[in-house]
Amino acid sequence: MKHTDTDTVDGSEFSFETSSSVETSRRERLSEFYEEFIYKPGLVAWSDWRTRIGSLLLVVYILMGTVGAWVWRYPSTNQAPRFVPPLQNLNYPLGTTATGQDLAALIIHATPDMLIMVTAGGIWATGIALVIGTVAGYKGGSIDRLLTSASDVAMSIPGLPLIMVLAVVFSPENPILIGILITINYWAGLGRAIRSQVLTIRGNSYVEASRTMGVSTTRILTKDIIPNLMPYVLVSFVNAARYVIFASVGLYFLGILPFSTLNWGVTLNLAYTTGGALYLPSLAYWLIAPMVAIMGLSLAMILLAQGLDRVFNPRVRTRLAGESTSTAEGDEEDTVTGVLT
């Protein structure tokens, strides 16, 4: 309820609203924000088993890259006996290498840079593609031709040879730069695909209605166009991130990226070149451990993307949120009935 106080100064009356109405409106806005952007998306996402499993796996990797890297000892040569099999010593649960390094330490301490690399590459590729594809598809005309031509030029450049040349020239060690380097022209094909999606969405009736009413281009893009692209963008982000994982591991394995940085590809290279783990079954754990780490992170991102795809489906979100609201209202009615009786 809005309360108005009246004061008189020199015979004139002045009315002002108390701060309670302002606080109420702020609470309402916060409640609406929580309902629309946190509660409903979370309810839809958590209803899918893929989201739960993918989130759990991703949390494990995040804990490995933060708490694990802080708690677990840093790998170094001769820190343990050589060729200790896995699950034989609790101090070295994954075994040791030919140089006496703790294999678990190699896996854990390579995780932080890998997570940073994956995030940087995914954001770079999908961000550039989303901007270029959305603007080109919606604006059309000369802007469309210019941006499409830039995408075509980037697509015509072979990605892997370009990455290898740039890696040899610059020898980057910063994981952010490595992530961007690996996806240096990955955005081009994704940008063209997003442009095609925008051309379809642009002809919908609600977009035409917004343009007729004089709604700004920025608002149309952020409210009408981009939300409909988010399922595709989310899957594309995951594909770009997985590409960064596999490409970085491959480049480190081949020795193109510097060995001064810990990486699962470096571990695979050392297992192959110095330990002969590819030919000795007793040393297979040296190869299996980093391979499981690679597959686990990739699987976590795939499952999470598939589960979160439902978040951007307004029908599913409205249905599930409506069911929860109806259930809550039914509980309240049962409670009131019980009290009255």
Coordinates of C-alpha atoms in Angstrom, one line a residue:
M1 CA 0.0 0.0 0.0
K2 CA 1.3 3.5 -0.9
H3 CA 1.3 6.0 2.1
T4 CA 1.3 9.7 1.5
D5 CA 2.2 12.3 4.2
T6 CA 1.1 15.9 3.9
D7 CA 3.0 18.9 5.3
T8 CA 2.1 22.6 5.4
V9 CA 4.6 25.4 4.8
D10 CA 3.4 29.0 4.7
G11 CA -0.1 27.9 4.1
S12 CA 0.8 25.6 1.2
E13 CA 0.4 21.8 1.3
F14 CA 3.1 19.5 0.1
S15 CA 2.6 15.7 -0.2
F16 CA 5.4 13.1 -0.5
E17 CA 5.5 9.3 -0.5
T18 CA 7.2 7.5 2.2
S19 CA 10.2 5.3 1.6
S20 CA 8.1 2.1 2.2
S21 CA 6.6 2.3 -1.4
V22 CA 10.1 2.6 -2.8
E23 CA 11.3 -0.4 -0.9
T24 CA 8.3 -2.3 -2.0
S25 CA 8.8 -1.6 -5.6
R26 CA 12.5 -2.6 -5.3
R27 CA 11.5 -5.9 -3.7
E28 CA 9.0 -6.5 -6.5
R29 CA 11.6 -5.8 -9.1
L30 CA 14.1 -8.2 -7.4
S31 CA 11.3 -10.8 -7.1
E32 CA 10.5 -10.5 -10.8
F33 CA 14.2 -10.7 -11.7
Y34 CA 14.7 -13.8 -9.5
E35 CA 11.5 -15.5 -10.9
E36 CA 12.3 -14.8 -14.6
F37 CA 16.1 -15.3 -14.8
I38 CA 17.0 -17.6 -11.9
Y39 CA 14.1 -19.6 -10.6
K40 CA 12.4 -20.6 -13.9
P41 CA 15.6 -21.4 -15.8
G42 CA 17.0 -23.3 -12.8
L43 CA 13.8 -25.3 -12.5
V44 CA 13.8 -26.2 -16.2
A45 CA 17.5 -27.0 -16.2
W46 CA 17.5 -29.2 -13.1
S47 CA 14.5 -31.2 -14.4
D48 CA 16.9 -32.8 -17.0
W49 CA 19.2 -35.6 -15.8
R50 CA 21.8 -34.4 -18.4
T51 CA 22.1 -31.1 -16.7
R52 CA 22.6 -32.7 -13.3
I53 CA 25.3 -35.1 -14.4
G54 CA 27.0 -32.5 -16.6
S55 CA 27.0 -29.9 -13.8
L56 CA 28.4 -32.5 -11.4
L57 CA 31.2 -33.4 -13.8
L58 CA 32.0 -29.7 -14.5
V59 CA 32.1 -28.9 -10.7
V60 CA 34.6 -31.7 -10.3
Y61 CA 36.9 -30.2 -12.9
I62 CA 36.4 -26.7 -11.4
L63 CA 37.3 -28.1 -7.9
M64 CA 40.4 -29.8 -9.5
G65 CA 41.5 -26.5 -11.1
T66 CA 41.0 -24.4 -7.9
V67 CA 41.1 -26.4 -4.7
G68 CA 42.9 -29.3 -6.1
A69 CA 45.7 -27.3 -7.6
W70 CA 46.1 -25.4 -4.4
V71 CA 46.1 -28.4 -2.1
W72 CA 47.8 -31.1 -4.2
R73 CA 51.6 -31.0 -4.6
Y74 CA 53.1 -29.5 -7.8
P75 CA 54.7 -32.1 -10.1
S76 CA 58.4 -32.3 -10.2
T77 CA 61.0 -34.9 -11.2
N78 CA 62.2 -37.5 -8.7
Q79 CA 59.4 -36.6 -6.3
A80 CA 58.3 -40.3 -6.1
P81 CA 59.6 -43.7 -7.1
R82 CA 59.5 -44.4 -10.8
F83 CA 56.7 -46.5 -12.5
V84 CA 54.5 -46.9 -9.4
P85 CA 51.3 -48.5 -10.7
P86 CA 48.0 -46.8 -10.0
L87 CA 46.0 -47.6 -6.8
Q88 CA 49.1 -49.1 -5.2
N89 CA 50.1 -46.1 -3.1
L90 CA 47.6 -43.6 -1.6
N91 CA 50.3 -40.9 -2.0
Y92 CA 50.3 -41.5 -5.8
P93 CA 46.8 -42.8 -6.6
L94 CA 47.2 -42.6 -10.4
G95 CA 50.8 -43.9 -10.4
T96 CA 54.1 -42.2 -11.3
T97 CA 56.0 -41.6 -14.5
A98 CA 59.4 -42.5 -15.8
T99 CA 60.9 -39.4 -14.2
G100 CA 59.3 -40.0 -10.8
Q101 CA 56.5 -37.4 -11.3
D102 CA 53.1 -37.9 -9.6
L103 CA 50.7 -38.5 -12.4
A104 CA 47.7 -37.2 -10.4
A105 CA 49.7 -33.9 -9.9
L106 CA 50.2 -33.7 -13.6
I107 CA 46.5 -34.1 -14.3
I108 CA 45.3 -31.7 -11.6
H109 CA 47.8 -28.9 -12.2
A110 CA 47.0 -29.0 -16.0
T111 CA 43.3 -28.4 -15.3
P112 CA 43.4 -24.6 -14.5
D113 CA 45.0 -23.6 -17.7
M114 CA 42.8 -26.0 -19.7
L115 CA 39.6 -24.4 -18.2
I116 CA 40.9 -20.9 -18.9
M117 CA 41.8 -21.9 -22.4
V118 CA 38.4 -23.5 -23.1
T119 CA 36.5 -20.5 -21.7
A120 CA 38.6 -18.0 -23.7
G121 CA 38.3 -19.9 -26.9
G122 CA 34.6 -20.5 -26.6
I123 CA 33.8 -16.9 -25.7
W124 CA 36.0 -15.6 -28.5
A125 CA 34.5 -17.8 -31.2
T126 CA 30.9 -17.6 -30.3
G127 CA 31.0 -13.9 -29.3
I128 CA 32.5 -12.8 -32.6
A129 CA 30.2 -15.1 -34.6
L130 CA 27.1 -13.9 -32.7
V131 CA 27.9 -10.2 -33.3
I132 CA 28.8 -10.6 -37.0
G133 CA 26.0 -13.0 -37.8
T134 CA 23.3 -11.1 -36.0
V135 CA 24.2 -7.7 -37.4
A136 CA 24.7 -9.1 -40.9
G137 CA 21.5 -11.0 -41.0
Y138 CA 19.3 -8.2 -39.5
K139 CA 20.7 -5.1 -41.2
G140 CA 21.3 -6.6 -44.7
G141 CA 22.5 -4.5 -47.6
S142 CA 26.1 -3.3 -47.7
I143 CA 26.7 -4.2 -44.1
D144 CA 25.7 -7.8 -44.8
R145 CA 27.8 -8.0 -47.9
L146 CA 30.9 -6.6 -46.0
L147 CA 30.6 -8.9 -43.0
T148 CA 29.8 -11.9 -45.1
S149 CA 32.8 -11.3 -47.3
A150 CA 35.0 -11.0 -44.1
S151 CA 33.6 -14.4 -43.0
D152 CA 34.2 -16.0 -46.4
V153 CA 37.9 -14.8 -46.3
A154 CA 38.4 -16.2 -42.8
M155 CA 36.7 -19.5 -43.8
S156 CA 39.0 -19.8 -46.8
I157 CA 42.1 -19.8 -44.6
P158 CA 43.0 -23.4 -43.5
G159 CA 42.6 -23.4 -39.8
L160 CA 45.1 -25.9 -38.5
P161 CA 48.1 -24.7 -40.7
L162 CA 47.3 -21.1 -39.6
I163 CA 47.3 -22.1 -35.9
M164 CA 50.5 -24.1 -36.3
V165 CA 52.3 -21.2 -37.9
L166 CA 51.1 -18.7 -35.4
A167 CA 52.0 -21.0 -32.5
V168 CA 55.5 -21.5 -33.8
V169 CA 56.0 -17.8 -34.4
F170 CA 54.6 -16.5 -31.1
S171 CA 55.1 -19.5 -28.8
P172 CA 52.3 -18.4 -26.5
E173 CA 52.2 -19.6 -22.9
N174 CA 49.2 -17.6 -21.7
P175 CA 46.2 -19.9 -21.7
I176 CA 43.9 -17.0 -22.8
L177 CA 46.0 -16.3 -25.8
I178 CA 46.2 -20.0 -26.7
G179 CA 42.4 -20.3 -26.5
I180 CA 42.0 -17.3 -28.8
L181 CA 44.8 -18.6 -31.1
I182 CA 43.2 -22.0 -31.6
T183 CA 39.8 -20.4 -32.5
I184 CA 41.3 -17.5 -34.5
N185 CA 39.1 -18.2 -37.5
Y186 CA 36.7 -20.8 -36.0
W187 CA 34.0 -18.0 -35.8
A188 CA 33.6 -17.6 -39.5
G189 CA 31.5 -20.7 -40.3
L190 CA 29.5 -20.2 -37.1
G191 CA 28.9 -16.6 -38.1
R192 CA 27.5 -17.6 -41.4
A193 CA 25.2 -20.2 -39.7
I194 CA 23.9 -17.6 -37.2
R195 CA 23.3 -15.1 -40.1
S196 CA 21.0 -17.8 -41.8
Q197 CA 19.1 -18.2 -38.5
V198 CA 18.6 -14.4 -38.2
L199 CA 17.3 -14.2 -41.7
T200 CA 14.6 -16.6 -40.8
I201 CA 13.7 -15.0 -37.4
R202 CA 13.7 -11.5 -39.0
G203 CA 10.6 -12.4 -41.0
N204 CA 8.5 -13.4 -38.0
S205 CA 5.4 -11.4 -37.2
Y206 CA 6.6 -10.2 -33.7
V207 CA 9.8 -8.8 -35.1
E208 CA 7.9 -7.0 -37.9
A209 CA 5.5 -5.6 -35.2
S210 CA 8.4 -4.3 -33.2
R211 CA 9.9 -2.6 -36.2
T212 CA 6.6 -1.1 -37.1
M213 CA 6.2 0.4 -33.6
G214 CA 9.6 2.0 -33.9
V215 CA 11.4 -0.2 -31.4
S216 CA 15.2 0.4 -31.5
T217 CA 17.4 -2.0 -33.4
T218 CA 19.4 -2.8 -30.2
R219 CA 16.2 -3.7 -28.3
I220 CA 14.9 -5.9 -31.1
L221 CA 18.2 -7.7 -31.3
T222 CA 18.5 -8.2 -27.6
K223 CA 14.8 -9.0 -26.9
D224 CA 13.5 -10.7 -30.1
I225 CA 16.5 -12.0 -32.1
I226 CA 19.2 -13.2 -29.8
P227 CA 17.0 -15.1 -27.2
N228 CA 15.8 -17.3 -30.1
L229 CA 19.4 -17.9 -31.1
M230 CA 20.6 -19.0 -27.7
P231 CA 20.0 -22.8 -28.0
Y232 CA 22.1 -22.8 -31.2
V233 CA 24.7 -20.4 -29.7
L234 CA 25.0 -22.6 -26.5
V235 CA 25.6 -25.7 -28.5
S236 CA 28.1 -23.8 -30.7
F237 CA 29.9 -22.6 -27.6
V238 CA 30.3 -26.2 -26.4
N239 CA 31.5 -27.3 -29.9
A240 CA 34.1 -24.5 -29.9
A241 CA 35.2 -25.4 -26.3
R242 CA 35.6 -29.1 -27.3
Y243 CA 37.5 -28.0 -30.3
V244 CA 39.9 -26.0 -28.1
I245 CA 40.3 -29.1 -25.8
F246 CA 41.2 -31.5 -28.6
A247 CA 43.3 -29.0 -30.7
S248 CA 45.3 -27.8 -27.7
V249 CA 46.0 -31.4 -26.6
G250 CA 47.1 -32.3 -30.2
L251 CA 49.3 -29.2 -30.5
Y252 CA 51.0 -29.9 -27.2
F253 CA 51.4 -33.6 -28.1
L254 CA 53.1 -32.7 -31.4
G255 CA 55.4 -30.3 -29.6
I256 CA 54.1 -27.2 -31.5
L257 CA 53.0 -25.4 -28.3
P258 CA 55.8 -24.9 -25.7
F259 CA 56.3 -27.7 -23.2
S260 CA 56.9 -25.2 -20.5
T261 CA 53.1 -25.2 -19.7
L262 CA 51.5 -28.2 -18.1
N263 CA 48.9 -29.8 -20.3
W264 CA 47.3 -33.2 -20.8
G265 CA 48.9 -33.3 -24.3
V266 CA 52.3 -32.9 -22.8
T267 CA 51.6 -35.8 -20.5
L268 CA 50.6 -37.9 -23.5
N269 CA 53.7 -36.9 -25.4
L270 CA 56.0 -37.9 -22.5
A271 CA 54.2 -41.2 -22.1
Y272 CA 54.7 -41.9 -25.8
T273 CA 58.2 -40.7 -26.3
T274 CA 60.0 -41.3 -23.0
G275 CA 58.1 -44.1 -21.4
G276 CA 57.0 -46.2 -24.3
A277 CA 53.5 -46.5 -22.7
L278 CA 52.0 -47.2 -26.1
Y279 CA 53.8 -50.5 -26.4
L280 CA 54.0 -51.6 -22.7
P281 CA 50.6 -52.7 -21.2
S282 CA 52.1 -52.2 -17.7
L283 CA 52.4 -48.4 -18.5
A284 CA 49.0 -48.0 -20.1
Y285 CA 47.8 -46.0 -17.1
W286 CA 50.2 -43.2 -18.2
L287 CA 48.1 -42.8 -21.3
I288 CA 44.7 -43.6 -19.9
A289 CA 44.8 -41.0 -17.1
P290 CA 45.0 -37.9 -19.4
M291 CA 42.7 -39.5 -21.9
V292 CA 40.0 -40.0 -19.3
A293 CA 40.5 -36.3 -18.2
I294 CA 40.0 -35.1 -21.8
M295 CA 36.9 -37.3 -22.4
G296 CA 35.4 -36.4 -19.0
L297 CA 35.6 -32.6 -19.6
S298 CA 34.2 -33.0 -23.1
L299 CA 31.3 -35.2 -21.9
A300 CA 30.5 -32.7 -19.1
M301 CA 30.1 -29.9 -21.6
I302 CA 28.1 -31.9 -24.0
L303 CA 25.6 -33.0 -21.3
L304 CA 25.3 -29.5 -19.9
A305 CA 24.7 -28.0 -23.3
Q306 CA 22.0 -30.6 -24.1
G307 CA 20.3 -30.0 -20.7
L308 CA 20.5 -26.2 -20.8
D309 CA 19.0 -26.2 -24.3
R310 CA 15.6 -26.5 -22.7
V311 CA 16.2 -23.4 -20.7
F312 CA 15.7 -21.3 -23.8
N313 CA 12.5 -23.0 -24.8
P314 CA 9.8 -20.7 -23.5
R315 CA 7.1 -23.4 -23.7
V316 CA 8.9 -25.8 -21.4
R317 CA 9.9 -23.1 -19.0
T318 CA 6.3 -21.7 -18.8
R319 CA 4.8 -25.2 -18.4
L320 CA 7.2 -26.3 -15.6
A321 CA 7.0 -23.0 -13.8
G322 CA 3.2 -23.1 -14.1
E323 CA 3.1 -26.6 -12.7
S324 CA 5.2 -25.5 -9.7
T325 CA 3.0 -22.5 -9.1
S326 CA -0.2 -24.6 -9.3
T327 CA 1.3 -27.0 -6.9
A328 CA 2.2 -24.3 -4.5
E329 CA -1.3 -22.7 -4.8
G330 CA -2.9 -26.1 -4.2
D331 CA -0.8 -26.6 -1.1
E332 CA -1.9 -23.2 0.2
E333 CA -5.6 -24.1 -0.5
D334 CA -5.2 -27.4 1.4
T335 CA -3.7 -25.6 4.3
V336 CA -6.4 -23.0 4.5
T337 CA -9.1 -25.7 4.2
G338 CA -7.6 -27.7 6.9
V339 CA -7.5 -24.6 9.2
L340 CA -11.1 -23.7 8.5
T341 CA -12.3 -27.3 9.1

